[in-house]
Amino acid sequence: MDQSTTSSFCNLGILDSLSNDSICEILRSYNGFCAATQTLLAAVDDLSARRDFVAHVHSLCKHGLDSLVRDHFLRVLEETFERNGASRFWRHFEPYSNVTGLNKNDDLEIDEDEILSVLHSALEEIYLEKGYQEKCLLMLVHAFQSYKKQVSGDTHDLDAERNHLTTKYQWIVSSVLTATLPRNFRVILHWYFKRTLEELSTRMDEELQDHESQSKDGMDLDEKGKISNKVGEMDVDECYNDSRYSENNKLVNSIGKVVLHLRSLGFTSMAEDAYASAIFLLLKAKVYDLAGDDFRSSVLQSIQSWIQAVPLKFLHALLVYLGDSVSYESSSSGLKSPLASQPSSFCPGIDSPSEGLVRWKLRLEYFAYETLQDLRISKLFEIIVDYPESSPAIEDLKLCLEYTGQHSKLVDSFISSLRYRLLTAGASTNDILHQYVSTIKALRTIDPAGVFLEAVGEPIRDYLRGRRDTIKCIVTMLTDGTGGNSSASGNPGDSLLEELNRDEEIQEDVGIDDDFNTDDRQAWINAARWQPDPVEADPLKGSRNQRKVDILGMIVGIIGSKDQLVHEYRTMLAEKLLNKSDYDIDSEIRTLELLKIHFGESSLQKCEIMLNDLLGSKRTNTNIKATISQPSQTSGENAISMDTISATIISSNFWPPIQDEPVNLPESVDQLLTEYATRFHETKTPRKLQWKKSLGTVKLELQFDDRIMQFTVAPVHASIIMQFQDQKSWTSKNLAAAIGIPVDALSRRIHFWISKGIISESAGVDTSDHVYTIMESMAETSKNGAGSSGIQELLGGDEEEERSVSSVENQLLKEMTVYEKFIMGMLTNFGSMALDRIHNTLKMFCIADPPYDKSLQQLQSFLSGLVSEEKLELRDGMYFLKK
């Protein structure tokens, strides 16, 4: 209960001590006061009513009933405002009761200019009504003032009286309007500010573009400054000569007037929310327009320039109009907000920005950073696909995240995109690996410590571990010149390993000065710059200050062990070396040296011996040919010179298991190989050669009646075609016996020559036998509908099963077969065992030759094979013997 109410109750007690004449005087004065109040508030400007009103107030105050006067006047004022002000004001918006959103309903036709006009007229009308009532309220204050002056001559408390009544009246206005507020009024306000600010933004954009075009045309610096000031200052009291600037000021005045009226009605927060929402919508649209799907250019600076040139200039002009532009430096308060403690350069074009304007700038910049960040995060998958061409977009995203600190949003969104778009059965392992490498490179820019990269990369690593060809694709990508990202920096033929080594050298060069800054002063500087790891950081990875993103380490981490990668590389290297037709191994030596840097020399010792075998083969081959003074003597016209042979001599103990199948070579070739082996024994006593006749390549030139054709094929393909030199037609059984391979193997191999139109196939006397015939002319080839003409150089069909070296899977199966009996015995004794228990038991007890050194993934792959062979069962993660 306030003081006035208390005094009211106390003063009413004096009625008991009054005479009848005094009571009658009070009643006459009170009735007259009520009538005069009704007359005044009816908006009738009657001087006699004003004089009577003051006289009645004096009479009531003489009897100590001033609080009664005050309360009655405010009650009648509230009733009058509710009847003449609020109800009329809301009646203007009843035709638009169906407007429920910023966008107009399809079934409701709304005239935009009509709504603008209605809002302006409604605000103007209620503003005038409110102004008149405030004038009447001041009349009551002056009546109190004149009475006190007559009685005591003291008017000291009049300012307090005026403030009290004005505040109470403002509260009445606000409460009455809020109690009757229709649902569509907020929407209408949002729509009004959105439309007017869009119009203003379009005009200011045109001014900005004109200014930029004039600057490009070589405008004088002084002229640039004048135009810049025109664009920036937008003083509402100044009338520019140019009509465009005048129109802008007129529009700002109109918006400011609406805001002032809304403030006077108690809608301050509603008005600020409305025009703030409109400004943020414009800013969001501008960010989307500038950024879009273009990832090859930075847009952050353009967004910041637009914020300064358009919304900040409008807000500065609006705050000036509203009287809220008091300079921060001129604040009389001794307390200053740290948000506003900025130099004038914080808002270019404005000499002394107010604290409100500075806060607006911070709000707009944060919203712009967050909007651009969300846009780039939503397109991060495409950005990384285009990396490094999309580096500007990555840099923008890095700055946005540093400003907002919302790294977890990036992690969650990108992991979702990966699972939906990349980690699917339709994506090849090679594509997934390339995307993984690009992800590492791109996120390394955003997060050099790799804290968030760990979280993003985990789903990719888990998925790749479940693919059988992951190791092979990793080795190919690391070592093959076409396996790396062709769009990356460096030579297109460089392997990913070379690119990573080059990046590592650059990073080491950049950080080389850090090792020398060990003095106390630098230590204090480093301590001041220290920041804790984010909550997403893995504590097992060490501090962010000590962590460095190791791309190769993260790739190897997919496999789980570098030994598996080295084993796969050794197998692929053997396959590549055995299929070489020359001794050029410069690229292989370079790759091996790079691998030694990362994996050590000891693990790659066998690979180095393999390369040395090639170098030794080249020297041996040259020495053997130098000892021959004349061509080799072989029978007939099919003599083959020793110069045509080049042998690859390997140390079999250091090479992976070689797949060799028996094959009978033509006699002339066999004699040549025997003579070569004899020469080798003489040169390298006591070493002897043991030929792997099915390996290597043979260059053939086939001469027919009307064409010459050249091929590079495997020895078995050469052996097949050379059998037709002396005999034009062969049955499949006879040909297979002559070559020394099974009939089904012959059927697969000879299909290559049939597809080239060299040999034709026909049915034999026996349904299980076929007849193969050499085709001497193109006419015969065309009749059979196959073949081609001209000189060709083709590589004979190398099916997957015709590899020179056993695949890693086959080698692993052969090695794991040794432990099959151990596994069967354990399951017989224990009944059932989990994968981990089987793995640990084998490590504990299989320590003899060969010791168990396989990984958990390799054991799981082997056990899956036993399950598919129905030797074991797998139920609920437990392995059982098949019953």
PDB file of C-alpha atoms in Angstrom, residues 300-398:
ATOM      1  CA  LEU A 300      32.842 -12.831 -44.450  1.00  0.00           C
ATOM      2  CA  GLN A 301      34.397  -9.447 -45.247  1.00  0.00           C
ATOM      3  CA  SER A 302      31.556  -8.615 -47.642  1.00  0.00           C
ATOM      4  CA  ILE A 303      28.997  -9.452 -44.955  1.00  0.00           C
ATOM      5  CA  GLN A 304      30.759  -7.238 -42.432  1.00  0.00           C
ATOM      6  CA  SER A 305      30.896  -4.376 -44.923  1.00  0.00           C
ATOM      7  CA  TRP A 306      27.163  -4.725 -45.615  1.00  0.00           C
ATOM      8  CA  ILE A 307      26.365  -4.693 -41.895  1.00  0.00           C
ATOM      9  CA  GLN A 308      28.243  -1.409 -41.501  1.00  0.00           C
ATOM     10  CA  ALA A 309      26.783   0.128 -44.652  1.00  0.00           C
ATOM     11  CA  VAL A 310      23.098  -0.798 -44.210  1.00  0.00           C
ATOM     12  CA  PRO A 311      21.649  -1.983 -40.854  1.00  0.00           C
ATOM     13  CA  LEU A 312      24.123  -0.101 -38.642  1.00  0.00           C
ATOM     14  CA  LYS A 313      23.524   3.150 -40.530  1.00  0.00           C
ATOM     15  CA  PHE A 314      19.782   2.697 -40.192  1.00  0.00           C
ATOM     16  CA  LEU A 315      20.047   1.887 -36.484  1.00  0.00           C
ATOM     17  CA  HIS A 316      22.274   4.903 -35.903  1.00  0.00           C
ATOM     18  CA  ALA A 317      19.729   7.168 -37.596  1.00  0.00           C
ATOM     19  CA  LEU A 318      16.865   5.522 -35.690  1.00  0.00           C
ATOM     20  CA  LEU A 319      18.588   5.906 -32.318  1.00  0.00           C
ATOM     21  CA  VAL A 320      19.282   9.560 -33.114  1.00  0.00           C
ATOM     22  CA  TYR A 321      15.616  10.095 -33.923  1.00  0.00           C
ATOM     23  CA  LEU A 322      14.512   8.319 -30.734  1.00  0.00           C
ATOM     24  CA  GLY A 323      16.993  10.288 -28.636  1.00  0.00           C
ATOM     25  CA  ASP A 324      18.939   7.184 -27.616  1.00  0.00           C
ATOM     26  CA  SER A 325      22.226   8.150 -29.278  1.00  0.00           C
ATOM     27  CA  VAL A 326      24.049   9.525 -26.236  1.00  0.00           C
ATOM     28  CA  SER A 327      27.743   8.997 -26.811  1.00  0.00           C
ATOM     29  CA  TYR A 328      29.389   6.410 -24.646  1.00  0.00           C
ATOM     30  CA  GLU A 329      32.257   8.749 -23.832  1.00  0.00           C
ATOM     31  CA  SER A 330      29.849  11.465 -22.688  1.00  0.00           C
ATOM     32  CA  SER A 331      28.066   9.217 -20.229  1.00  0.00           C
ATOM     33  CA  SER A 332      27.685  10.965 -16.898  1.00  0.00           C
ATOM     34  CA  SER A 333      27.714   7.667 -15.073  1.00  0.00           C
ATOM     35  CA  GLY A 334      30.998   6.549 -13.637  1.00  0.00           C
ATOM     36  CA  LEU A 335      30.268   2.955 -14.731  1.00  0.00           C
ATOM     37  CA  LYS A 336      30.963   1.995 -18.339  1.00  0.00           C
ATOM     38  CA  SER A 337      29.953  -1.216 -20.032  1.00  0.00           C
ATOM     39  CA  PRO A 338      32.906  -3.204 -21.382  1.00  0.00           C
ATOM     40  CA  LEU A 339      30.812  -3.948 -24.479  1.00  0.00           C
ATOM     41  CA  ALA A 340      30.800  -0.289 -25.391  1.00  0.00           C
ATOM     42  CA  SER A 341      34.401   0.530 -24.562  1.00  0.00           C
ATOM     43  CA  GLN A 342      35.336   0.715 -28.222  1.00  0.00           C
ATOM     44  CA  PRO A 343      37.054   3.404 -30.262  1.00  0.00           C
ATOM     45  CA  SER A 344      35.137   5.346 -32.842  1.00  0.00           C
ATOM     46  CA  SER A 345      36.675   3.165 -35.565  1.00  0.00           C
ATOM     47  CA  PHE A 346      34.523   0.343 -34.204  1.00  0.00           C
ATOM     48  CA  CYS A 347      31.673   1.814 -36.280  1.00  0.00           C
ATOM     49  CA  PRO A 348      33.202   3.414 -39.405  1.00  0.00           C
ATOM     50  CA  GLY A 349      31.452   6.567 -40.582  1.00  0.00           C
ATOM     51  CA  ILE A 350      30.146   7.376 -37.087  1.00  0.00           C
ATOM     52  CA  ASP A 351      32.297   9.709 -34.999  1.00  0.00           C
ATOM     53  CA  SER A 352      31.021   8.737 -31.579  1.00  0.00           C
ATOM     54  CA  PRO A 353      28.915   5.556 -31.496  1.00  0.00           C
ATOM     55  CA  SER A 354      26.502   5.152 -28.615  1.00  0.00           C
ATOM     56  CA  GLU A 355      26.569   2.154 -26.327  1.00  0.00           C
ATOM     57  CA  GLY A 356      23.299   0.981 -27.830  1.00  0.00           C
ATOM     58  CA  LEU A 357      24.766   1.094 -31.334  1.00  0.00           C
ATOM     59  CA  VAL A 358      27.844  -0.828 -30.225  1.00  0.00           C
ATOM     60  CA  ARG A 359      25.628  -3.485 -28.679  1.00  0.00           C
ATOM     61  CA  TRP A 360      23.635  -3.676 -31.905  1.00  0.00           C
ATOM     62  CA  LYS A 361      26.841  -4.136 -33.872  1.00  0.00           C
ATOM     63  CA  LEU A 362      27.887  -7.021 -31.641  1.00  0.00           C
ATOM     64  CA  ARG A 363      24.445  -8.626 -31.958  1.00  0.00           C
ATOM     65  CA  LEU A 364      24.405  -8.296 -35.753  1.00  0.00           C
ATOM     66  CA  GLU A 365      27.928  -9.629 -36.155  1.00  0.00           C
ATOM     67  CA  TYR A 366      27.243 -12.607 -33.915  1.00  0.00           C
ATOM     68  CA  PHE A 367      24.052 -13.397 -35.827  1.00  0.00           C
ATOM     69  CA  ALA A 368      25.900 -13.073 -39.153  1.00  0.00           C
ATOM     70  CA  TYR A 369      28.726 -15.328 -37.976  1.00  0.00           C
ATOM     71  CA  GLU A 370      26.259 -17.895 -36.646  1.00  0.00           C
ATOM     72  CA  THR A 371      24.160 -17.821 -39.828  1.00  0.00           C
ATOM     73  CA  LEU A 372      27.173 -18.213 -42.109  1.00  0.00           C
ATOM     74  CA  GLN A 373      28.518 -20.913 -39.811  1.00  0.00           C
ATOM     75  CA  ASP A 374      25.239 -22.890 -39.978  1.00  0.00           C
ATOM     76  CA  LEU A 375      25.125 -22.488 -43.756  1.00  0.00           C
ATOM     77  CA  ARG A 376      28.700 -23.727 -44.200  1.00  0.00           C
ATOM     78  CA  ILE A 377      28.178 -26.600 -41.750  1.00  0.00           C
ATOM     79  CA  SER A 378      25.101 -27.738 -43.678  1.00  0.00           C
ATOM     80  CA  LYS A 379      27.226 -27.787 -46.867  1.00  0.00           C
ATOM     81  CA  LEU A 380      30.411 -29.072 -45.234  1.00  0.00           C
ATOM     82  CA  PHE A 381      30.275 -32.393 -47.076  1.00  0.00           C
ATOM     83  CA  GLU A 382      30.272 -30.638 -50.466  1.00  0.00           C
ATOM     84  CA  ILE A 383      32.939 -28.194 -49.267  1.00  0.00           C
ATOM     85  CA  ILE A 384      35.283 -31.039 -48.338  1.00  0.00           C
ATOM     86  CA  VAL A 385      34.600 -32.803 -51.649  1.00  0.00           C
ATOM     87  CA  ASP A 386      35.814 -29.632 -53.425  1.00  0.00           C
ATOM     88  CA  TYR A 387      38.818 -29.157 -51.112  1.00  0.00           C
ATOM     89  CA  PRO A 388      41.334 -27.492 -51.559  1.00  0.00           C
ATOM     90  CA  GLU A 389      39.482 -25.263 -54.064  1.00  0.00           C
ATOM     91  CA  SER A 390      36.978 -24.610 -51.269  1.00  0.00           C
ATOM     92  CA  SER A 391      39.651 -23.371 -48.840  1.00  0.00           C
ATOM     93  CA  PRO A 392      38.112 -19.848 -48.605  1.00  0.00           C
ATOM     94  CA  ALA A 393      34.870 -21.370 -47.301  1.00  0.00           C
ATOM     95  CA  ILE A 394      36.865 -23.379 -44.749  1.00  0.00           C
ATOM     96  CA  GLU A 395      38.648 -20.209 -43.595  1.00  0.00           C
ATOM     97  CA  ASP A 396      35.314 -18.415 -43.189  1.00  0.00           C
ATOM     98  CA  LEU A 397      33.974 -21.345 -41.176  1.00  0.00           C
ATOM     99  CA  LYS A 398      37.061 -21.304 -38.970  1.00  0.00           C
TER     100      LYS A 398
END
